[in-house]
PDB file of N, CA and C in Angstrom:
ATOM      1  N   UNK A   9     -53.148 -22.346 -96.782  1.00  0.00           N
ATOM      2  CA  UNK A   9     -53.950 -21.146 -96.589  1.00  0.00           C
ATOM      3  C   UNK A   9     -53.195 -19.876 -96.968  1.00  0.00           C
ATOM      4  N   UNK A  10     -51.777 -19.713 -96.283  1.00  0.00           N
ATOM      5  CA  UNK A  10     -51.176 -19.067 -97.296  1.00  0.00           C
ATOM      6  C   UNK A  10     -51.111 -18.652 -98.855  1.00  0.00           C
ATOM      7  N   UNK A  11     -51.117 -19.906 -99.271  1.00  0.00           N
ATOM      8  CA  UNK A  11     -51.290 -19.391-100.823  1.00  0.00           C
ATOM      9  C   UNK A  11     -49.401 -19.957-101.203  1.00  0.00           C
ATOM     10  N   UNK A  12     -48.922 -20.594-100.317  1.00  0.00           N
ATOM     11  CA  UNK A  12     -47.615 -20.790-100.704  1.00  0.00           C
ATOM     12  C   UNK A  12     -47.462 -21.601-101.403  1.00  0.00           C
ATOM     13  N   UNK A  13     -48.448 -22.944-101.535  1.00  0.00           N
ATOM     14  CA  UNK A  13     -48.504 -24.027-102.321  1.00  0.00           C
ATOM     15  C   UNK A  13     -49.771 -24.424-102.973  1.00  0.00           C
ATOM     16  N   UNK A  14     -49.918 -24.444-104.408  1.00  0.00           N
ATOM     17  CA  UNK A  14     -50.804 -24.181-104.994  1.00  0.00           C
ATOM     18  C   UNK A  14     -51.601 -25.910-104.299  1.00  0.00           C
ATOM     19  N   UNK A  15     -52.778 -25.677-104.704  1.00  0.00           N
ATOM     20  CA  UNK A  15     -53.704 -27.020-104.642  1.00  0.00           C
ATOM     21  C   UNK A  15     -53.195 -28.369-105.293  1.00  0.00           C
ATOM     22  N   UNK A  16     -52.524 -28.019-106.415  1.00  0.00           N
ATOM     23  CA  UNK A  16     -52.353 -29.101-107.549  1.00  0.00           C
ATOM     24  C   UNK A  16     -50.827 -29.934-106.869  1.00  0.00           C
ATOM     25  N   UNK A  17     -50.050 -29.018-106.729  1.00  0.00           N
ATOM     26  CA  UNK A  17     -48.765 -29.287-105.534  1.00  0.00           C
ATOM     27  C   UNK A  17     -49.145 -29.904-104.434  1.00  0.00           C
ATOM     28  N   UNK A  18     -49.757 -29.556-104.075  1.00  0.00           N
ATOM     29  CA  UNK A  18     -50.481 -30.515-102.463  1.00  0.00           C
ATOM     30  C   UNK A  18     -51.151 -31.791-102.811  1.00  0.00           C
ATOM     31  N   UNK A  19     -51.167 -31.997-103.980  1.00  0.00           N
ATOM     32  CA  UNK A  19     -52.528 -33.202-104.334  1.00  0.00           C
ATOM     33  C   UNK A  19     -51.346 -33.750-104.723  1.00  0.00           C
ATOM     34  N   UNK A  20     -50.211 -33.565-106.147  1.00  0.00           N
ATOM     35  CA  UNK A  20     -49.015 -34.083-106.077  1.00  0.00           C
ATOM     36  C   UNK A  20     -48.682 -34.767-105.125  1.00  0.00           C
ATOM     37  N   UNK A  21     -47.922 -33.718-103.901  1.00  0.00           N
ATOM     38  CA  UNK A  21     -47.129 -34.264-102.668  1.00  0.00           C
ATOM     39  C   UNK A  21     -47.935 -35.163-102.322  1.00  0.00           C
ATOM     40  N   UNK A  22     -48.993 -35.143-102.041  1.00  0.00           N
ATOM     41  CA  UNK A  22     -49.713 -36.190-100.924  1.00  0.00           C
ATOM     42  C   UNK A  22     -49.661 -37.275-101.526  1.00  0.00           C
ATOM     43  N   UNK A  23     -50.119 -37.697-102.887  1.00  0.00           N
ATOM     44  CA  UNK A  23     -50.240 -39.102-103.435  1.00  0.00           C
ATOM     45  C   UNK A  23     -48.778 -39.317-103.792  1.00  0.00           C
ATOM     46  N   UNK A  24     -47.305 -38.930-103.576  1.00  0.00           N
ATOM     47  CA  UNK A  24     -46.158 -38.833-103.656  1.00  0.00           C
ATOM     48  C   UNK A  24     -46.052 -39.618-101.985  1.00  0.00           C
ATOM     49  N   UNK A  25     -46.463 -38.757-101.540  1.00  0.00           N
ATOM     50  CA  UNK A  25     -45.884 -39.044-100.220  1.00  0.00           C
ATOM     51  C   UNK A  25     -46.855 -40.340 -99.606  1.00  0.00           C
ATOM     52  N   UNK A  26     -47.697 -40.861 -99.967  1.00  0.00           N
ATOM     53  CA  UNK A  26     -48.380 -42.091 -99.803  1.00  0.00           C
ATOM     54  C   UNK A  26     -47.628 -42.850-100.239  1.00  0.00           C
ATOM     55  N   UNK A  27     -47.534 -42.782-101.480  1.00  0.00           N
ATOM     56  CA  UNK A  27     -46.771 -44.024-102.385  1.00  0.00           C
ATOM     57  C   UNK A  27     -45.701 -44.725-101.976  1.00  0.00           C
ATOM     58  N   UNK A  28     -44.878 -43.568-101.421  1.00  0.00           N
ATOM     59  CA  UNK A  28     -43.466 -43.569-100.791  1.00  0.00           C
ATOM     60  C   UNK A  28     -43.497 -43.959 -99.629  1.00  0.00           C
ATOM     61  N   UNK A  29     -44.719 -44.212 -98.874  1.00  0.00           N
ATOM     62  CA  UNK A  29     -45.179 -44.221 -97.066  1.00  0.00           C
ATOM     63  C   UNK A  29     -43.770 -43.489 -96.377  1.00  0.00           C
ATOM     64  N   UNK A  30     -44.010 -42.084 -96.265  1.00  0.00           N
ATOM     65  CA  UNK A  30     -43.130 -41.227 -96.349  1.00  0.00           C
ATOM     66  C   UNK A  30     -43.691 -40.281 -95.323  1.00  0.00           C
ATOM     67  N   UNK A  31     -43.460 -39.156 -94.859  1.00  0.00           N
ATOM     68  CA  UNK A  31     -44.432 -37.755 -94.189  1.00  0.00           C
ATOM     69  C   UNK A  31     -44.629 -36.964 -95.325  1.00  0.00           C
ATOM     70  N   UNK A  32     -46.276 -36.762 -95.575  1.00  0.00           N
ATOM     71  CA  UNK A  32     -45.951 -35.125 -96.486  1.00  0.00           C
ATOM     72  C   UNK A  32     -45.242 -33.935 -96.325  1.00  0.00           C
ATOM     73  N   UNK A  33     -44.908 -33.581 -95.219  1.00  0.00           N
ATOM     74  CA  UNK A  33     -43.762 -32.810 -94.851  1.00  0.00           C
ATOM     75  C   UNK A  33     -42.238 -32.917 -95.341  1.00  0.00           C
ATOM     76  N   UNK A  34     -42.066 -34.447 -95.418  1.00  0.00           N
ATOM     77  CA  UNK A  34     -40.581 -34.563 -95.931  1.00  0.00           C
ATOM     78  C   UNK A  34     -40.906 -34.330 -97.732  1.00  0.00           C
ATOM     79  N   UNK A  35     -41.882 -35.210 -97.781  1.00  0.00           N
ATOM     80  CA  UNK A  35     -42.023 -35.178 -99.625  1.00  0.00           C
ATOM     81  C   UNK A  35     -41.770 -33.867-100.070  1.00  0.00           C
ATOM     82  N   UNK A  36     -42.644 -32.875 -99.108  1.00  0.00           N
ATOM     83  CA  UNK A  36     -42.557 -31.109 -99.466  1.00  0.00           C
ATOM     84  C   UNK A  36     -40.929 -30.359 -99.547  1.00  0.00           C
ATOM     85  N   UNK A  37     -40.369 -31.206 -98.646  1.00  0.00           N
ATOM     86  CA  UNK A  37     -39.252 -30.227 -98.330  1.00  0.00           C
ATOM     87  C   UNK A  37     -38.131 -31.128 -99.466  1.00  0.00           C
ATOM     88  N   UNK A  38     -38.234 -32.189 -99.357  1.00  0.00           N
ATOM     89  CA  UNK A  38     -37.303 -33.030-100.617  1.00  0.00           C
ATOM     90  C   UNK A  38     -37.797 -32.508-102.107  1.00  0.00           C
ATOM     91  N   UNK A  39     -38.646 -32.395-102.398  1.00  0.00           N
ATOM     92  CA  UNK A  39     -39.270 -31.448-103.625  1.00  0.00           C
ATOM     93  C   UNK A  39     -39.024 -29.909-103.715  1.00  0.00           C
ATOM     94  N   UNK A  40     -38.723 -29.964-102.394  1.00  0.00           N
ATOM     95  CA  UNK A  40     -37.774 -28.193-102.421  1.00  0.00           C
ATOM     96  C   UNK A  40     -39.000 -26.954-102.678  1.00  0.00           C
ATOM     97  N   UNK A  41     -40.406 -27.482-102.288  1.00  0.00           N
ATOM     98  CA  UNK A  41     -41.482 -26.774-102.308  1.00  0.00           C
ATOM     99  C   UNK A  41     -41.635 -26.282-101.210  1.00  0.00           C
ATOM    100  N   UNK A  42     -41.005 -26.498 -99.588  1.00  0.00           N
ATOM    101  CA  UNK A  42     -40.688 -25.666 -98.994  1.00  0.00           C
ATOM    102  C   UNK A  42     -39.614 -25.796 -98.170  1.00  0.00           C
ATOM    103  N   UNK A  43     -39.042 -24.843 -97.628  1.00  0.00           N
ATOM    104  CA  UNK A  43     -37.720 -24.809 -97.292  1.00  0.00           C
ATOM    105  C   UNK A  43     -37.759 -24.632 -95.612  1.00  0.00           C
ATOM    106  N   UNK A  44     -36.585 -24.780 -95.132  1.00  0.00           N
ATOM    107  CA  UNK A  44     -36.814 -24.725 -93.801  1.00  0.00           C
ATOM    108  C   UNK A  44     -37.128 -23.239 -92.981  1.00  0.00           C
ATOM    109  N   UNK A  45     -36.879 -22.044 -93.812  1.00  0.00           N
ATOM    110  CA  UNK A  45     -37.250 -21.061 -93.160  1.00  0.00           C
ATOM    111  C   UNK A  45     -39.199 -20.918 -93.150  1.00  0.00           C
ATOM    112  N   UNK A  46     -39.109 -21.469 -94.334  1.00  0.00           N
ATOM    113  CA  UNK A  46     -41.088 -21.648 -94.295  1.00  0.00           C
ATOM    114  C   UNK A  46     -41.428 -22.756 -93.212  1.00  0.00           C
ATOM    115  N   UNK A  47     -40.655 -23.649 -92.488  1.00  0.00           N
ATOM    116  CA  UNK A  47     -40.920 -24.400 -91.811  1.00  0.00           C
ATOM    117  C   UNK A  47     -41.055 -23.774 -90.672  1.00  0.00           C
ATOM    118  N   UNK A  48     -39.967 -23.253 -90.567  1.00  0.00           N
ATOM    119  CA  UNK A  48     -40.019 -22.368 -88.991  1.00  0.00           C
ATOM    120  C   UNK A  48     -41.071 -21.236 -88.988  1.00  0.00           C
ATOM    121  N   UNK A  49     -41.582 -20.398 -90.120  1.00  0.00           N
ATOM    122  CA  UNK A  49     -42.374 -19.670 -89.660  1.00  0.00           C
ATOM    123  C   UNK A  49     -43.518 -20.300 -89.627  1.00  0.00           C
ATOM    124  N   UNK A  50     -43.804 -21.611 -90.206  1.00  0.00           N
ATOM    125  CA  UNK A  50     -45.437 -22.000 -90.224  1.00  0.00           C
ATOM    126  C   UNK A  50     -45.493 -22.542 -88.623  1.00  0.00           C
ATOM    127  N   UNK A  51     -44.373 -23.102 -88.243  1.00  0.00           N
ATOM    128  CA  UNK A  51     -44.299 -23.949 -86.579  1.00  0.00           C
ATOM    129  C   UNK A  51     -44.817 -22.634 -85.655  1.00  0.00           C
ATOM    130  N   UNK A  52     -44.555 -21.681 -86.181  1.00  0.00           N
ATOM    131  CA  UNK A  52     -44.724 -20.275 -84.827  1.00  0.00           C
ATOM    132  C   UNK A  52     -45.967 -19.716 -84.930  1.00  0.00           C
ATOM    133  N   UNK A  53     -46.055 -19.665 -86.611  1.00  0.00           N
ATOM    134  CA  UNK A  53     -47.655 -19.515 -86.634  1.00  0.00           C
ATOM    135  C   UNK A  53     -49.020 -20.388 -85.812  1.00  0.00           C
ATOM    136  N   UNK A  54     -48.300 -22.018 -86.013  1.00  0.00           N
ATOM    137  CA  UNK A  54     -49.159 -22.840 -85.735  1.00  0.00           C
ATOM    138  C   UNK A  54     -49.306 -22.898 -84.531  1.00  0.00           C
ATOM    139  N   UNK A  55     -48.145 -22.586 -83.402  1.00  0.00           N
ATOM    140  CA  UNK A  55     -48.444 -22.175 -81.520  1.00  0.00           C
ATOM    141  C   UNK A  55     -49.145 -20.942 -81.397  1.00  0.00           C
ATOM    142  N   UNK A  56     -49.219 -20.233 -82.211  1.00  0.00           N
ATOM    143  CA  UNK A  56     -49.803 -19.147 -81.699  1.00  0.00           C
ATOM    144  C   UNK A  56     -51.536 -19.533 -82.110  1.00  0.00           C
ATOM    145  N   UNK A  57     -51.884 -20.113 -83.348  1.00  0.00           N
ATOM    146  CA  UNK A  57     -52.979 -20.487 -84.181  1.00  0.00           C
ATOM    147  C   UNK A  57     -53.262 -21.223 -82.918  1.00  0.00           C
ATOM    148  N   UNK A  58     -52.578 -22.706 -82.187  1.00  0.00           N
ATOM    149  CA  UNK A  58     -53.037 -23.503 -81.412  1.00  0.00           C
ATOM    150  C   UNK A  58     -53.633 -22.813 -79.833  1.00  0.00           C
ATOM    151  N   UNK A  59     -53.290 -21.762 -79.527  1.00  0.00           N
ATOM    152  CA  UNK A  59     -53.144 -20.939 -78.622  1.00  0.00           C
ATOM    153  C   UNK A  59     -54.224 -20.243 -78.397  1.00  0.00           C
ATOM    154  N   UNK A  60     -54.707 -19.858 -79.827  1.00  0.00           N
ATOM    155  CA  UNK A  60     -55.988 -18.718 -80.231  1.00  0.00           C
ATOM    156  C   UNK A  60     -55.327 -17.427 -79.732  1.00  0.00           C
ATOM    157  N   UNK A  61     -54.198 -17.333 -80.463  1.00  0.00           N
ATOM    158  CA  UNK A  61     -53.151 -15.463 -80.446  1.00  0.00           C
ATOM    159  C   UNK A  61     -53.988 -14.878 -81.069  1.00  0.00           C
ATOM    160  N   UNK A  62     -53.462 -15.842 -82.495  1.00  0.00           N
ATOM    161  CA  UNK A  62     -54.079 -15.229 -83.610  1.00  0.00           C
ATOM    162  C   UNK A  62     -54.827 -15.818 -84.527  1.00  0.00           C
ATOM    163  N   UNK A  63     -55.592 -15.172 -85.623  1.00  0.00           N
ATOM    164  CA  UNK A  63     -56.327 -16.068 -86.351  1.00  0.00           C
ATOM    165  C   UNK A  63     -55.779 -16.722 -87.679  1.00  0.00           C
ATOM    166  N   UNK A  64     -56.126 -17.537 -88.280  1.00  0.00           N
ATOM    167  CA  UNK A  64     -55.851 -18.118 -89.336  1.00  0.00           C
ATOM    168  C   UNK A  64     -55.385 -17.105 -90.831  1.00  0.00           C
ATOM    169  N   UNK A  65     -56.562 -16.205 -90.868  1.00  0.00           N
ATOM    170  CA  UNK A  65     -55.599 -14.745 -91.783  1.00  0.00           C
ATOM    171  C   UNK A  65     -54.640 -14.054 -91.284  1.00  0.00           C
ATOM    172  N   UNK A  66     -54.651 -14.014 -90.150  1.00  0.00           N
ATOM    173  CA  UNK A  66     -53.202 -13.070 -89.619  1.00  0.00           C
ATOM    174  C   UNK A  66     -51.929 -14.103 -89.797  1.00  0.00           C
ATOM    175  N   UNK A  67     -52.742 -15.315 -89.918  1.00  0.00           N
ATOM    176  CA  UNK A  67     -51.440 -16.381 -89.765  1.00  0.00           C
ATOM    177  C   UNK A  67     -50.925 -15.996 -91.085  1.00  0.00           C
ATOM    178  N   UNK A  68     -51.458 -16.218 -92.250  1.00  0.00           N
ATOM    179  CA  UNK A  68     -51.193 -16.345 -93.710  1.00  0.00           C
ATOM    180  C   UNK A  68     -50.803 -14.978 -94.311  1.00  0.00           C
ATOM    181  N   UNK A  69     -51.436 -14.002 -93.818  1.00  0.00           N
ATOM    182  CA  UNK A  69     -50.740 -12.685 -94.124  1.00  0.00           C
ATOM    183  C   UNK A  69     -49.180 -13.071 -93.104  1.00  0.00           C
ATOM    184  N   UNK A  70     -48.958 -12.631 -92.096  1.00  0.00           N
ATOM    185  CA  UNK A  70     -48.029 -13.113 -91.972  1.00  0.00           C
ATOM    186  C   UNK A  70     -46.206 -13.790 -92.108  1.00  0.00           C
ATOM    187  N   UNK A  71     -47.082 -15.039 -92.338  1.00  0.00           N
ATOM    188  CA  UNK A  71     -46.045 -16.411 -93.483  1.00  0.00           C
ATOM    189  C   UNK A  71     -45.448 -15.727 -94.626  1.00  0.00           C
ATOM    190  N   UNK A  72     -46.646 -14.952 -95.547  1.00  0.00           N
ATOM    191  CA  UNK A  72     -46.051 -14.243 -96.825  1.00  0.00           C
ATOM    192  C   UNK A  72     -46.048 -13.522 -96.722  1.00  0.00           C
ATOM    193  N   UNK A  73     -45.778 -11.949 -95.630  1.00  0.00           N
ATOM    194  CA  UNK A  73     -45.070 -11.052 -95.484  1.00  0.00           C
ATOM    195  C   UNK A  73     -43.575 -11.231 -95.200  1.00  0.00           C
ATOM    196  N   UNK A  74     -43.428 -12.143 -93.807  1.00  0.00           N
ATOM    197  CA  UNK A  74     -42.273 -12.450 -93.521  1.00  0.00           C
ATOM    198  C   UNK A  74     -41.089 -13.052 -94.106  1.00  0.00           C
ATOM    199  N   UNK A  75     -41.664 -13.894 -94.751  1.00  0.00           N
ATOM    200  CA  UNK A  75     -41.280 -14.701 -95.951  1.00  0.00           C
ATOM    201  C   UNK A  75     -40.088 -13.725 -97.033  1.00  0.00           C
ATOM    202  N   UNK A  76     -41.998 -12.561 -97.723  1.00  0.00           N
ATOM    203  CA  UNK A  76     -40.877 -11.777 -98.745  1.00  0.00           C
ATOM    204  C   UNK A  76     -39.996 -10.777 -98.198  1.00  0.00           C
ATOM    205  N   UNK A  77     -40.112 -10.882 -97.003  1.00  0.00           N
ATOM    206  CA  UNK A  77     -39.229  -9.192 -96.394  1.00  0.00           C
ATOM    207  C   UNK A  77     -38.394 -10.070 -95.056  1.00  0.00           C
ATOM    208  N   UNK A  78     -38.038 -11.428 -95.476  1.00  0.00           N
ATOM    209  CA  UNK A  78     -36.855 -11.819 -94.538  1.00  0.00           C
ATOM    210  C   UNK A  78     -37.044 -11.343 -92.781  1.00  0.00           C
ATOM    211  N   UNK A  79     -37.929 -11.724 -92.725  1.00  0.00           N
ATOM    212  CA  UNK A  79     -38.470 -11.064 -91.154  1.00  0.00           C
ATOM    213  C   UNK A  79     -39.073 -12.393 -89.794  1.00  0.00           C
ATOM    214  N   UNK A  80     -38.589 -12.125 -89.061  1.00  0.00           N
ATOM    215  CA  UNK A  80     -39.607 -13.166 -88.187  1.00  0.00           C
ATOM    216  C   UNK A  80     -41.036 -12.812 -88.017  1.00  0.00           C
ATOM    217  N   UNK A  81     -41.696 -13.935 -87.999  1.00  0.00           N
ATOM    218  CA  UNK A  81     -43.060 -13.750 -87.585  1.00  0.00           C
ATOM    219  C   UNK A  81     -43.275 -12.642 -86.417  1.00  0.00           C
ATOM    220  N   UNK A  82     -42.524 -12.723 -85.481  1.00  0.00           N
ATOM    221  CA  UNK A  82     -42.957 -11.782 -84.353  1.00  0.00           C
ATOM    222  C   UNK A  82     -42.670 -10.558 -84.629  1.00  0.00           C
ATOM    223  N   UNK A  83     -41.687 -10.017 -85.620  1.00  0.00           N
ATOM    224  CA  UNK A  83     -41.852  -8.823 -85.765  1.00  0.00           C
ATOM    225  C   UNK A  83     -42.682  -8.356 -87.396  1.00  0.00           C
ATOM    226  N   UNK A  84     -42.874  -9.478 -87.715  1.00  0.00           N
ATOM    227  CA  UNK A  84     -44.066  -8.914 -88.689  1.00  0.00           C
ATOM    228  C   UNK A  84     -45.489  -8.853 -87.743  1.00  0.00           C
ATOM    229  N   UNK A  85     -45.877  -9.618 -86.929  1.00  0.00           N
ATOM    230  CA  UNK A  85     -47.100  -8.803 -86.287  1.00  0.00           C
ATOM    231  C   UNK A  85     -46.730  -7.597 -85.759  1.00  0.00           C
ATOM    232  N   UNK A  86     -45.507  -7.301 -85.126  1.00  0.00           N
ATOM    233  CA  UNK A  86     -45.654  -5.802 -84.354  1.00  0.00           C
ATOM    234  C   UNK A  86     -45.603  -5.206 -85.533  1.00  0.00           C
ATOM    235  N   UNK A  87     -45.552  -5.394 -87.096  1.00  0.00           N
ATOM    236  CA  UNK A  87     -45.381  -4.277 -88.102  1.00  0.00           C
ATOM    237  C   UNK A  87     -46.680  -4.299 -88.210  1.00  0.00           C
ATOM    238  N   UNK A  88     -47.576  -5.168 -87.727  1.00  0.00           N
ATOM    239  CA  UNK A  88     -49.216  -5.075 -88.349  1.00  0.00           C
ATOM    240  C   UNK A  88     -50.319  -4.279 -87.369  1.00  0.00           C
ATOM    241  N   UNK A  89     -48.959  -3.950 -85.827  1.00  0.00           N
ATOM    242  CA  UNK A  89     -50.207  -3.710 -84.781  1.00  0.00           C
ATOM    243  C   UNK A  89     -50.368  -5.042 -83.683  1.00  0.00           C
ATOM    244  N   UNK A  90     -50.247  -6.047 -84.651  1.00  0.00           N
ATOM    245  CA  UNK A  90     -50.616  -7.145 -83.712  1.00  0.00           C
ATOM    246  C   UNK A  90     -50.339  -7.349 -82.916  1.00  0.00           C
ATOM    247  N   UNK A  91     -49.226  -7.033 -82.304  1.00  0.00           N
ATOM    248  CA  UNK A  91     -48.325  -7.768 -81.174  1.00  0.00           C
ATOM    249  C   UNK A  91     -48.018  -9.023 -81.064  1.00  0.00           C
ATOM    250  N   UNK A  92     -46.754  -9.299 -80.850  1.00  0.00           N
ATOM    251  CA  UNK A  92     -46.535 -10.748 -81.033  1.00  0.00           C
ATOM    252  C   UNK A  92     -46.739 -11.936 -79.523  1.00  0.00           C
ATOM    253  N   UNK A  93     -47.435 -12.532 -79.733  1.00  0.00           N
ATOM    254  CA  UNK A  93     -47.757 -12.736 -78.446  1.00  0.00           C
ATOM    255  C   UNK A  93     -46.789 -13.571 -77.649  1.00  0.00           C
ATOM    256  N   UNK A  94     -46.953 -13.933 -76.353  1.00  0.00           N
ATOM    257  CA  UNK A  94     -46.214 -14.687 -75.835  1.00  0.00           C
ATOM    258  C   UNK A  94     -46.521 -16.046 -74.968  1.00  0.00           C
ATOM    259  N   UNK A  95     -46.128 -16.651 -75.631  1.00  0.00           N
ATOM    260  CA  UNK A  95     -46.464 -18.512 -75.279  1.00  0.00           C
ATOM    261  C   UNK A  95     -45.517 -18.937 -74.390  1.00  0.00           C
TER     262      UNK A  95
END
């Protein structure tokens, strides 16, 4: 939803990561399509997403704010207003 991994990459990984009876998660990160700092911000996104903090666009704005400006998720929502919530 981000936009971090195109469609065609995800259709890749997955029939990669079948083949291999593997996690798509590992296939992603052994393919170096995402790295562990994208791991950690999608995990914080996803408690707060599971939570109903925030919504699914705040999640993805977010991911690729924080991402390009080296930031944690929690203080990219207080840069948005959002407040970062607490779980």
């Amino acid at each position: 939803k981000a936009g971090l991994l195109s469609d065609k990459e995800i259709q890749i990984a997955t029939a990669l990561a079948l083949s291999n009876r593997q996690p798509l998660l590992k296939t992603l990160v052994d393919a170096k399509l995402v790295n562990e700092k994208g791991l950690e911000y999608a995990s914080q996104c996803k408690i707060y997403l599971d939570h109903n903090l925030i919504k699914m666009e705040q999640a993805a704005i977010a991911m690729v704010y924080a991402m390009e400006n080296n930031i944690s998720i929690d203080d990219t929502l207080d840069c948005f207003g959002w407040s970062a919530p607490v779980v």
